[in-house]
Coordinates of C-alpha atoms and ligand atoms in Angstrom, one line a residue:
X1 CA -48.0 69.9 176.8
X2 CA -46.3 69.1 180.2
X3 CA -43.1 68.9 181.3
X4 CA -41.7 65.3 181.1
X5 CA -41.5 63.4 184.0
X6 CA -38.0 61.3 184.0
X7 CA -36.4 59.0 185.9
X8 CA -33.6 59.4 187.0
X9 CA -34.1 63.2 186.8
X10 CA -31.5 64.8 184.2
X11 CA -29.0 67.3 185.1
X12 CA -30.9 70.2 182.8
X13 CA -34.4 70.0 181.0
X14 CA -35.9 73.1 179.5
X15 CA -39.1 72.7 177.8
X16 CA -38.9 75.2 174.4
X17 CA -41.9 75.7 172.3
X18 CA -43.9 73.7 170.3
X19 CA -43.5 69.9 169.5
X20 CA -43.7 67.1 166.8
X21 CA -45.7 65.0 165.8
X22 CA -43.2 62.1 165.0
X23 CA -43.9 61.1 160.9
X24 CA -44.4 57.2 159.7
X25 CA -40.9 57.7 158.2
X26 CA -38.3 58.9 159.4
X27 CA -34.8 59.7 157.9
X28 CA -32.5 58.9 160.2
X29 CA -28.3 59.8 160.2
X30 CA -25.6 58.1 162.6
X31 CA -22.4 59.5 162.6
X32 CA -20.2 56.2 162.4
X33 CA -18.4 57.3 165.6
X34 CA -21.9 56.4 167.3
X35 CA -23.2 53.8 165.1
X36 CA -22.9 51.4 168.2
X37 CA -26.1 53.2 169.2
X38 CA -27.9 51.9 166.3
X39 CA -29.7 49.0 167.7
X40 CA -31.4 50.5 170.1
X41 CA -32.5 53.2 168.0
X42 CA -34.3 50.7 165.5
X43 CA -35.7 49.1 169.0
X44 CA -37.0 52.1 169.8
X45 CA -38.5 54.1 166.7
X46 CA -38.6 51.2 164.5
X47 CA -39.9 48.1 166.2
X48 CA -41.7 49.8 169.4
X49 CA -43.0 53.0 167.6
X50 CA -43.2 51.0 164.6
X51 CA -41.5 53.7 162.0
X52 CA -39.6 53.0 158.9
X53 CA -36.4 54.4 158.9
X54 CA -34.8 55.5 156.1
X55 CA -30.6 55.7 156.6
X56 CA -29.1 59.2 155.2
X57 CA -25.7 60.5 155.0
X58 CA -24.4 61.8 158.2
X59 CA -23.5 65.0 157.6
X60 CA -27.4 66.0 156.0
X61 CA -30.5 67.5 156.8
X62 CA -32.3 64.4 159.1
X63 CA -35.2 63.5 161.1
X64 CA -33.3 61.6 163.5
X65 CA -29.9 62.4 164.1
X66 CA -26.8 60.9 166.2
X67 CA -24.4 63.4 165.6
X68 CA -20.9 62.8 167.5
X69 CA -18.9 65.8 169.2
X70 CA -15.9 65.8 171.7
X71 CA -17.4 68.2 173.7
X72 CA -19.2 66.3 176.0
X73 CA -17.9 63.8 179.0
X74 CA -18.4 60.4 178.4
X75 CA -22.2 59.1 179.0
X76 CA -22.9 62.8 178.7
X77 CA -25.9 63.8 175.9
X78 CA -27.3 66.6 174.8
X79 CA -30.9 66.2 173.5
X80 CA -33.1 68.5 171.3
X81 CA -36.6 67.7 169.9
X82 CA -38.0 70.7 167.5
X83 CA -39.4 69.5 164.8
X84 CA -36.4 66.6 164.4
X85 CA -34.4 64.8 167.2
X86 CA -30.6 65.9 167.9
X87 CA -28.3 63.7 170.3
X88 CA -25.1 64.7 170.9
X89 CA -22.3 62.5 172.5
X90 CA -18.5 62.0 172.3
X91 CA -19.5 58.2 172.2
X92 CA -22.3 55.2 171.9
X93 CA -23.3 55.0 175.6
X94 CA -24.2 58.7 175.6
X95 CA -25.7 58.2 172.7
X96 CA -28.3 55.6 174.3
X97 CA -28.5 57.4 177.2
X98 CA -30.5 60.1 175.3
X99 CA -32.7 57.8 173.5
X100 CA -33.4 56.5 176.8
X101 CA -34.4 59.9 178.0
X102 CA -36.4 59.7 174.5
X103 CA -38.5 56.8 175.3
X104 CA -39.5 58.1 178.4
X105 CA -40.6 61.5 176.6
X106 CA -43.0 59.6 174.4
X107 CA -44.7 57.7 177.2
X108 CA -45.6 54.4 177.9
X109 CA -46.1 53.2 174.2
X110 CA -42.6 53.5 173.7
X111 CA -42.5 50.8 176.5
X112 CA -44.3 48.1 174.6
X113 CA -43.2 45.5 171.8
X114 CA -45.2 46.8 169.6
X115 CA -47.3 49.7 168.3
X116 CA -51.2 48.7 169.7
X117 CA -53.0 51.8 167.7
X118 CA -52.6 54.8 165.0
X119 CA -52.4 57.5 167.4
X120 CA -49.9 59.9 166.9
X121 CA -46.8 59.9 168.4
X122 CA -46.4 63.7 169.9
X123 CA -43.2 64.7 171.4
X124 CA -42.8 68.2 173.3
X125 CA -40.0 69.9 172.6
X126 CA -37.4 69.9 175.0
X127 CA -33.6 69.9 175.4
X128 CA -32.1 67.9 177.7
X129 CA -28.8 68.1 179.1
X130 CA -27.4 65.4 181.2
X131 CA -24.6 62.8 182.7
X132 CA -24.3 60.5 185.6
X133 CA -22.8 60.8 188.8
X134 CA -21.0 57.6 189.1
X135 CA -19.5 55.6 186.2
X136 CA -20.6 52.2 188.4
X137 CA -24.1 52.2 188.4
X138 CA -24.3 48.6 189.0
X139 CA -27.1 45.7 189.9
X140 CA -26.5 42.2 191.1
X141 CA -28.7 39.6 190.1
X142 CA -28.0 36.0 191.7
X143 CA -28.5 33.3 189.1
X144 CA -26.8 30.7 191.5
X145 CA -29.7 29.9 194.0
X146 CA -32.0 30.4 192.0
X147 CA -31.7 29.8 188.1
X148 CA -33.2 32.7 185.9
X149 CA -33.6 31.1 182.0
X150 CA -32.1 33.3 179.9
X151 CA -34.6 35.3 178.0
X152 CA -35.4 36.9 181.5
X153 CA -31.8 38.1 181.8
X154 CA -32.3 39.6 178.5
X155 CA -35.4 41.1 179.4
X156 CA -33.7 42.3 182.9
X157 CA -31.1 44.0 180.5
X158 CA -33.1 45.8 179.0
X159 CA -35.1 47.2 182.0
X160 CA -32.3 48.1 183.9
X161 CA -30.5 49.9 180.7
X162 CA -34.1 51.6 180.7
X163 CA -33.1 53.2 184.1
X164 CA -29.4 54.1 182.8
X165 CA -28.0 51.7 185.0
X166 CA -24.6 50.3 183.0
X167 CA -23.4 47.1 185.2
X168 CA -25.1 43.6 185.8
X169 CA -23.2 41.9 188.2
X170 CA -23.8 38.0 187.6
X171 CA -23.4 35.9 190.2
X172 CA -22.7 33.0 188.5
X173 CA -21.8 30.2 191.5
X174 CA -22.4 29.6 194.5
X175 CA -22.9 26.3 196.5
X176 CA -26.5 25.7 195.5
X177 CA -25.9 26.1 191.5
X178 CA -23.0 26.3 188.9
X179 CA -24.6 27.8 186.1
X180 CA -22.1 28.5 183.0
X181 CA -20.6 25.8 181.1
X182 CA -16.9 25.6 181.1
X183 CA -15.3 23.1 178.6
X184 CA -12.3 22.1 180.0
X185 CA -14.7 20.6 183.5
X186 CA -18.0 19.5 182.4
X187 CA -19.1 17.7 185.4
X188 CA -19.6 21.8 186.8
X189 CA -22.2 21.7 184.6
X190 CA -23.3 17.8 184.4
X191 CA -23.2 17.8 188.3
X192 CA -23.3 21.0 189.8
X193 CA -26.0 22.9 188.0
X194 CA -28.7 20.6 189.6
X195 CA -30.1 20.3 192.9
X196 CA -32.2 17.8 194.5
X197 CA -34.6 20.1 196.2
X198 CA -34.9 23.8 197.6
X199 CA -35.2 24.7 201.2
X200 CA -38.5 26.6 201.7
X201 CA -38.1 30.5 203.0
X202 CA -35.3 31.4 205.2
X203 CA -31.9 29.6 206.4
X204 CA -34.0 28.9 209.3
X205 CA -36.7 27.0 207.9
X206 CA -37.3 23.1 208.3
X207 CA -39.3 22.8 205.1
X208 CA -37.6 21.7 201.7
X209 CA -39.6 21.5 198.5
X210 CA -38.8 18.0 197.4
X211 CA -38.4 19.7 193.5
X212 CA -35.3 19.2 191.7
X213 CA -34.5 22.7 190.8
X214 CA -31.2 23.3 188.4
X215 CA -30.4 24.9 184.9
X216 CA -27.3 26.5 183.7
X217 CA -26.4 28.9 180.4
X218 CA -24.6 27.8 177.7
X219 CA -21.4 29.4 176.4
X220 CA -23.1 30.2 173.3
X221 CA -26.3 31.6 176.1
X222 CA -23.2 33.8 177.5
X223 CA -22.4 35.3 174.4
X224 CA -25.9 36.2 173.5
X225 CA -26.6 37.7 176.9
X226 CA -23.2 39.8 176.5
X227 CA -23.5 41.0 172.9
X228 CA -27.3 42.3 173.7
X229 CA -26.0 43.7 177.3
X230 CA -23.3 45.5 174.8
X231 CA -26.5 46.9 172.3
X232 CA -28.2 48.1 175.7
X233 CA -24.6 50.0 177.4
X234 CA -24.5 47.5 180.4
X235 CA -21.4 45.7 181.2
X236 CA -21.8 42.3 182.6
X237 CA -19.2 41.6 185.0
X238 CA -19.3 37.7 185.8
X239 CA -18.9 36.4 189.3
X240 CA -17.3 33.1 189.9
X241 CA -17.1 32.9 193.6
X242 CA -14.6 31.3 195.5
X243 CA -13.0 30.1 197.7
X244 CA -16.0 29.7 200.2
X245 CA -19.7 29.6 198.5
X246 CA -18.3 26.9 196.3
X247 CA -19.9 23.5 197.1
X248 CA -21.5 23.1 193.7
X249 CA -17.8 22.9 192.1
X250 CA -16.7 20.8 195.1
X251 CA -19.3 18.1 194.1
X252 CA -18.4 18.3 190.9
X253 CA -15.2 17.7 191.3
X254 CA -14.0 16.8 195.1
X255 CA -10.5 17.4 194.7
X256 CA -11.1 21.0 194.7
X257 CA -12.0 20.8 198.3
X258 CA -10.2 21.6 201.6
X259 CA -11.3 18.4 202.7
X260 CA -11.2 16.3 199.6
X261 CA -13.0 12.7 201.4
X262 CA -15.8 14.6 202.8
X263 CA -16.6 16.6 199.9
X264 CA -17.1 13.1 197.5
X265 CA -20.0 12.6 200.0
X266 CA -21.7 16.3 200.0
X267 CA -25.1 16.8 197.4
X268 CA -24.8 20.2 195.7
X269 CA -26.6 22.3 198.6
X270 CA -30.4 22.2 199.0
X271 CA -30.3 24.8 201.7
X272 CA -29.6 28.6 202.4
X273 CA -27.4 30.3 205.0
X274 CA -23.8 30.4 205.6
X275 CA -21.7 26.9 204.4
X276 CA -19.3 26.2 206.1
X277 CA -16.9 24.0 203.4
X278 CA -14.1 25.4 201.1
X279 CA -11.6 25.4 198.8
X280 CA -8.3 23.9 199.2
X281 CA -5.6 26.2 198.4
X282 CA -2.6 24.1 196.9
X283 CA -1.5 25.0 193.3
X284 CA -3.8 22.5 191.7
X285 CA -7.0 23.9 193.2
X286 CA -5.7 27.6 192.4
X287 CA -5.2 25.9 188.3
X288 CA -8.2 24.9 188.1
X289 CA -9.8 28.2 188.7
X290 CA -7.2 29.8 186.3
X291 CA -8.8 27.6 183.5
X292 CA -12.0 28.4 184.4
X293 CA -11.0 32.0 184.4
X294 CA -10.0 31.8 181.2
X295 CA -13.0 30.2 179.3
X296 CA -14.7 33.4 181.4
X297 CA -12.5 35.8 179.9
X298 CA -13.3 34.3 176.5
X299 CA -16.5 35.3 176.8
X300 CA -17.4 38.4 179.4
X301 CA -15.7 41.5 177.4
X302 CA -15.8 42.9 181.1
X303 CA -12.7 44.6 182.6
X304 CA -13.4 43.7 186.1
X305 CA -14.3 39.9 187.1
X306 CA -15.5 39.4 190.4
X307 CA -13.8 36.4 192.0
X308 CA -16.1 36.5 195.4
X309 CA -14.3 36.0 198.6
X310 CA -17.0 36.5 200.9
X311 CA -18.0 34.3 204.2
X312 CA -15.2 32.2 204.0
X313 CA -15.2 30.0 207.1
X314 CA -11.3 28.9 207.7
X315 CA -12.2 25.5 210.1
X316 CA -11.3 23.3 206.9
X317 CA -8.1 25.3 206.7
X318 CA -6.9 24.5 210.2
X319 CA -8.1 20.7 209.8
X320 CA -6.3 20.6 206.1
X321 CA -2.7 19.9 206.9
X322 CA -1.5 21.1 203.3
X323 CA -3.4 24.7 203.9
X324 CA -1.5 24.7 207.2
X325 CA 1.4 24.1 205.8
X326 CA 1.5 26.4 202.8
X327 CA 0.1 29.3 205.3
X328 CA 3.1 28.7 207.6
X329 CA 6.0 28.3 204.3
X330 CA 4.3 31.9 202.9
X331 CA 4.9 33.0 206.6
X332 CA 1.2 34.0 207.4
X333 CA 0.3 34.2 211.0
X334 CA -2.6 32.1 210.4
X335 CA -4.4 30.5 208.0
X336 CA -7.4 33.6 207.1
X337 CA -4.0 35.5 205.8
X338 CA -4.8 32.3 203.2
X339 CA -7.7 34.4 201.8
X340 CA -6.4 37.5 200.3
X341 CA -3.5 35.0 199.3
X342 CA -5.8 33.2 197.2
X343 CA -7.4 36.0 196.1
X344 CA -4.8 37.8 194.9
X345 CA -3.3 34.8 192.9
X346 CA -6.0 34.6 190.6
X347 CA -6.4 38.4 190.1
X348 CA -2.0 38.0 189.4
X349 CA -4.0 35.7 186.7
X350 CA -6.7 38.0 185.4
X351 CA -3.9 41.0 185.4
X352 CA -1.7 39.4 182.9
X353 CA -4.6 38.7 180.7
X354 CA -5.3 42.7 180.7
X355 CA -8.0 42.0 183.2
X356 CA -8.8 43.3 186.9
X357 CA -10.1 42.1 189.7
X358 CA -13.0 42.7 192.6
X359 CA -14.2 40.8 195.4
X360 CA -16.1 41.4 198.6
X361 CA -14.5 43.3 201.4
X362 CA -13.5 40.3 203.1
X363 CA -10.5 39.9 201.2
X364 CA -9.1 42.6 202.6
X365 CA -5.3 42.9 203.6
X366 CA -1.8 43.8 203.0
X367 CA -1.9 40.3 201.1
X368 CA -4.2 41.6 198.4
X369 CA -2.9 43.2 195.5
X370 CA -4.0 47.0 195.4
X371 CA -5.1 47.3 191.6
X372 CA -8.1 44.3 193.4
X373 CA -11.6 46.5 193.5
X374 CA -13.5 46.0 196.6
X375 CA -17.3 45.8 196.6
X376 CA -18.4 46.9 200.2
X377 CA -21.0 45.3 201.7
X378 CA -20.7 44.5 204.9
X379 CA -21.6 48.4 205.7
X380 CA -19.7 51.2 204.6
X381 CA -16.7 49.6 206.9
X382 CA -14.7 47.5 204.2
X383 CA -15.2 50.3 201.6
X384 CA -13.5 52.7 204.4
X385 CA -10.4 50.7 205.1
X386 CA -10.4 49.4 201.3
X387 CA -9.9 53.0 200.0
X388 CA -7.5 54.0 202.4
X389 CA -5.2 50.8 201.5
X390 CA -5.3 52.7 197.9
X391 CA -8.3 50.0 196.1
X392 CA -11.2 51.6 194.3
X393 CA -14.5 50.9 195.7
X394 CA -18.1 49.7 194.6
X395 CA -20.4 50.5 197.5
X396 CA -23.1 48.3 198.0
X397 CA -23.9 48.0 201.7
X398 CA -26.6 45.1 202.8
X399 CA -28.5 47.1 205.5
X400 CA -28.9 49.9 202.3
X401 CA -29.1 48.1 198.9
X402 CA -30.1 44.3 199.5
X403 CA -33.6 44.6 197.2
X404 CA -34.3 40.9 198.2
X405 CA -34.7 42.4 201.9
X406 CA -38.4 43.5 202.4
X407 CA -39.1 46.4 201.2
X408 CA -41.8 47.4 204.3
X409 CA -42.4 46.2 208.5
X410 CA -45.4 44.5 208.7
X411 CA -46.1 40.9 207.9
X412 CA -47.5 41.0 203.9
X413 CA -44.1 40.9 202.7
X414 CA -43.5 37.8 200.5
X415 CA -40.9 35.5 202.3
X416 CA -39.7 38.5 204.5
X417 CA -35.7 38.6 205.1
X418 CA -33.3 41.0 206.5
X419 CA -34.1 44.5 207.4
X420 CA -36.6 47.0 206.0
X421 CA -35.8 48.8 203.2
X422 CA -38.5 51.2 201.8
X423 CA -38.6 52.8 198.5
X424 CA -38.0 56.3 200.7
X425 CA -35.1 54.6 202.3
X426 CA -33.7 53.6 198.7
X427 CA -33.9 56.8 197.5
X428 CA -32.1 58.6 200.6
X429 CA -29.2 56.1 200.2
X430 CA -25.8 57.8 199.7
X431 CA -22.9 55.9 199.0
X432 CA -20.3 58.7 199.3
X433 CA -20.9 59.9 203.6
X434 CA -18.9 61.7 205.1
X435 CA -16.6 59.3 206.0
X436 CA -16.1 57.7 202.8
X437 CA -15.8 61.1 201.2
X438 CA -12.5 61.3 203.8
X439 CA -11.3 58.1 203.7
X440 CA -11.3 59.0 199.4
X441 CA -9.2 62.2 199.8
X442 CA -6.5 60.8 201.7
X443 CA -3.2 61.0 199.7
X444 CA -3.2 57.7 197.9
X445 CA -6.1 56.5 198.5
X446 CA -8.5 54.3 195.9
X447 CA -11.8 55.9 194.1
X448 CA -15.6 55.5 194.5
X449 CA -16.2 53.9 191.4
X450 CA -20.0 54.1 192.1
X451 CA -22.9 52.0 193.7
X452 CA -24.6 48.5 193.5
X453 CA -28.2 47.2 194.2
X454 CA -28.1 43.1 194.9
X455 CA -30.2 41.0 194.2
X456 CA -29.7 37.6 196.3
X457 CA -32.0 34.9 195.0
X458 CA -32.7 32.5 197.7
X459 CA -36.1 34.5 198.0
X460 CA -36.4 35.3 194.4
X461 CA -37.5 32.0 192.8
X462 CA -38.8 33.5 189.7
X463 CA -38.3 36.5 187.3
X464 CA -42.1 37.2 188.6
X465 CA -40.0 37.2 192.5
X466 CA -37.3 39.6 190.9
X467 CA -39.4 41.8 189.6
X468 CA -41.3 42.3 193.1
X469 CA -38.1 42.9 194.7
X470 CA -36.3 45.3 192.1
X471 CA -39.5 47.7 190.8
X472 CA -39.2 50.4 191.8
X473 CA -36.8 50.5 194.2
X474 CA -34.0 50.2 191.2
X475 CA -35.8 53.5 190.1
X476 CA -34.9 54.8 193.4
X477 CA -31.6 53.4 193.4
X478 CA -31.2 54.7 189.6
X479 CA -31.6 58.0 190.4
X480 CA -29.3 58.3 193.6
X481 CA -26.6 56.7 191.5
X482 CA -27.2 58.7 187.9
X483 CA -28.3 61.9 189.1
X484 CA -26.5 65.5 190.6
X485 CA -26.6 64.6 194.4
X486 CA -27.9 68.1 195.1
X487 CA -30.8 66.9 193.1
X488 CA -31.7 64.2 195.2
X489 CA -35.5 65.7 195.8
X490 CA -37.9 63.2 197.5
X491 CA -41.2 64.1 196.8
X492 CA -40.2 65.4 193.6
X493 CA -39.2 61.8 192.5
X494 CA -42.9 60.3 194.4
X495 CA -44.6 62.1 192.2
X496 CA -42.6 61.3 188.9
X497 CA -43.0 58.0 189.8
X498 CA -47.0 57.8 190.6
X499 CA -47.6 60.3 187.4
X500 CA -45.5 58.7 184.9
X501 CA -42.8 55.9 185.4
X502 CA -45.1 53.3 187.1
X503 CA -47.0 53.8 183.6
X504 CA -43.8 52.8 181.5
X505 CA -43.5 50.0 184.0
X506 CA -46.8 49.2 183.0
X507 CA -46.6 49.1 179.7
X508 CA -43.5 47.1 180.3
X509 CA -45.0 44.0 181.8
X510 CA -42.9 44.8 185.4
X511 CA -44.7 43.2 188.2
X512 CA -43.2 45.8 190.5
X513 CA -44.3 46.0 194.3
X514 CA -47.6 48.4 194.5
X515 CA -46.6 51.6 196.6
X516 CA -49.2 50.4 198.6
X517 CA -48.4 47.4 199.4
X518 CA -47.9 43.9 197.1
X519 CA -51.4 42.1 195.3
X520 CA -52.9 39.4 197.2
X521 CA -50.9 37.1 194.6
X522 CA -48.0 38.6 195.1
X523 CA -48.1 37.2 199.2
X524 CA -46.2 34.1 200.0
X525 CA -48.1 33.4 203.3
X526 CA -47.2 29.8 203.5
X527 CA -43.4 30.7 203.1
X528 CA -41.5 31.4 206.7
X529 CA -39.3 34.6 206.5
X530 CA -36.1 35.8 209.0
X531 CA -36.9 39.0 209.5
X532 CA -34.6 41.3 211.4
X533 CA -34.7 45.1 212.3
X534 CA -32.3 46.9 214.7
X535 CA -33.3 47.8 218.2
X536 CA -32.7 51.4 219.8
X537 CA -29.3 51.3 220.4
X538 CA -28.7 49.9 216.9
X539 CA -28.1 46.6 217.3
X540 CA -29.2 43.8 214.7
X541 CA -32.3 41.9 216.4
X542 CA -34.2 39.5 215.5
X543 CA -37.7 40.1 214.6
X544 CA -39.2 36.4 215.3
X545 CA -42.9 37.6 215.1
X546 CA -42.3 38.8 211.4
X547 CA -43.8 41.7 212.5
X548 CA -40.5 43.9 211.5
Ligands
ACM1 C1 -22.7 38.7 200.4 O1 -23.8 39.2 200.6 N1 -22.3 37.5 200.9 C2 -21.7 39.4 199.5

């Protein structure tokens, strides 16, 4: 029997002698310190390998067992397979970890619903030793643009939890879509989870869709998607975006706007691209959002809540005489300093409800409170300055880890947007360079709290779309973020992939990009793309050919 093939690779694997064939029944013992482990392990053996599993005392002989130990860091597992299955972890998301690392050892059957024959279930034995790099090994999926029904969030959880990935970043507003209900302001909901119609490809396109396009979760949807993200070790950190990206809520409800009369008259957008409205920022407008905030905090068990802040055009500020004049009472030398003000009011908010915040690196600025976590995205710039003004850090640049940019030059590439970013260049992606490794080690500076992938959705129309985008770069992605950098092992990971992982994908039902290049159905010819590529001296150009 082989080696297995994971991803992302573990820290230590050493193949021991032997193997087991894994029986119908299986006793199985979870120390109670783990026990948050549980459903996963009944996904796995019991539903997907189809065992029965028979619950024994913790401290007995077991086929199965979960046994808790304070030796190891948190996340950390050791696994053993040798005739029974050991994991040991100091707590529940270690403990998943290994039966993640499990599943992958018995193959792609363990990736199906169901059992589909009698075969036997051999597993070699092994003993696996690992942890990840970064305690922020985060994806964003846009659900604002457009709308993904909630059994494919579920179904997203799972898949990225299958790649030891712990945070889903849900971006939950934006100006095309409001899409969780808050009691307190129903018309967000009512109003501004519909849309008349969807522009067709780019921000530069002339074509709309004339299809009402809309949809929106529940709070009882929320609470589902949270307690089975909480089963699967991801944290789902909810975005509610604001001040800019916020013409859904302005339609809703027009006072919220900078520019109150013109907002009564705006649709919730049917276009992409940069918008140039706003908030207002007088104490009203910053009360409503602390109400919303609250329902959110009802029901997101996250510690961080992302609260946006990116492209924030201040126009509307400098034609709204009450933003003037609150920018020049709080002694701002203009009205942008109005930004990290906002910002940081609501994250004054989310701190005395024992919660933090993050936003985009815009926010930036002696305004912004420093316990405020910044996602850099605008290159590794924002992150840079961020850390050195003493905020932790997500990194997530756009020319690195947008997975709705095309994933290959040429002009197959559904609806083709931003600049190229291969598998290979995926993988080679390194949050902590040189200069961020600096900028981290100055005295008082913040901490690289790990990595994001995004996910924008004005491409991604579908969970068929997302799937495309994501698979397998997130494997890619997975790995730079879980495993030892000095690991980082290109062709080694190539041929993981082609051997094994695109065969759990597979079995999974992923309709991930072919290495080679996407299926004929997977093309969106008829679909106009933006895409851009940076010429020799680095600049950003446009490629209008499409020919990348
Ligand atoms: C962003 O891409 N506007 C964060």
């Amino acid at each position: 029997m082989t080696v297995p093939e994971l991803v992302p690779a573990p820290i230590r694997l050493t193949r021991t002698d032997g193997g087991w064939s894994l029986p119908e029944r299986l006793s199985v013992a979870v120390d109670p310190a783990l026990s948050a482990a549980r459903p996963l392990l009944v996904d796995l053996l019991g539903v997907r390998l189809g065992r029965e599993l028979v619950p024994v005392a913790a401290a007995g002989a077991s086929d199965i067992a979960l046994r808790h130990t304070e030796e190891l860091a948190p996340e950390h597992y050791r696994l053993r397979v040798d005739g029974s299955v050991l994991i040991e972890s100091s707590g529940p998301d270690g403990a998943r970890h290994a039966l993640r690392t499990l599943q992958q050892i018995v193959g792609p059957a363990a990736f199906r619903a169901l059992p589909i024959r009698d075969a036997p279930v051999v597993l070699p034995g092994v003993v696996v030793e690992d942890g990840p790099r970064f305690g922020h090994r985060g994806v964003l999926l846009d659900v604002a643009r457009h709308f993904m029904p909630k059994d494919g969030v579920l179904r997203f959880i799972d898949l990225i939890s299958a790649h030891k990935l712990n945070v889903l970043h849900l971006h939950l507003t934006d100006d095309q879509g409001w899409r969780i209900q808050i009691r307190a302001y129903p018309r967000l909901t009512e109003v501004g989870a519909w849309r008349a119609e969807s522009q067709i490809g780019s921000s530069r396109s002339s074509r709309y869709d004339a299809t009402p396009h809309g949809g929106f979760y529940t709070q009882d949807d929320l609470r589902e998607i949270v307690a089975f993200a909480r089963t699967r070790g991801v944290t789902v950190v909810p975005e509610i975006d604001m001040p800019g990206h916020s013409q859904a809520a302005m339609v809703a409800y027009p006072e919220l706007a900078a520019l109150p009369e013109q907002a009564a008259t705006w649709p919730v957008w049917t276009r992409w691209g940069l918008n140039p409205h706003v908030l207002g920022t007088s104490d009203r407008v910053l009360d409503f959002y602390r109400t919303v905030l609250d329902e959110v905090l009802d029901l997101f068990d996250s510690p961080l809540i992302c609260l946006g802040g990116d492209e924030v055009p201040v126009d509307e500020w400098t034609a709204d005489p009450d933003s003037v004049r609150r920018a020049e009472e709080l002694g701002m030398t203009g009205v942008e300093e109005l930004l990290p003000w906002f910002i940081g009011r609501l994250a004054d908010h989310l701190r005395t409800r024992g919660r933090r915040a993050t936003a985009w690196d815009e926010v930036g600025g002696s305004r912004l409170p420093t316990d405020v976590a910044i996602n850099s995205w605008r290159g590794y710039r924002g992150g840079i300055d961020a850390l050195r003004d003493g905020h932790d850090v997500v990194v997530c640049p756009e020319h690195e880890v947008y997975l709705d940019h095309r994933a290959a030059p040429g002009l197959d590439e559904p609806a083709p947007v931003g600049t190229v970013h291969t598998l290979e260049d995926v993988y080679r992606f390194e949050p902590v360079t040189d200069q961020v490794a600096e900028a981290a080690a100055e005295p008082g500076a913040g901490t690289v709290l790990g990595a994001q992938a995004q996910l924008w959705s004005e491409q991604l129309d579908s969970p068929r779309r997302v799937d495309y985008a994501a698979f397998p770069r997130l494997a890619a992605f997975a790995e730079v973020v879980w495993s030892p950098r000095e690991a980082r092992d290109w062709p080694g990971f190539d041929r993981r992939l082609r051997g094994a992982h695109l065969d759990r994908l597979d079995a999974a039902g992923v309709e991930y990009r072919p290495l080679a290049g996407p299926h004929p159905w997977q093309r969106r010819p008829d679909v106009p793309g933006w895409p851009l590529r940076f010429d020799e001296l680095g600049r950003l150009v446009h490629a209008e050919d499409g020919a990348g």
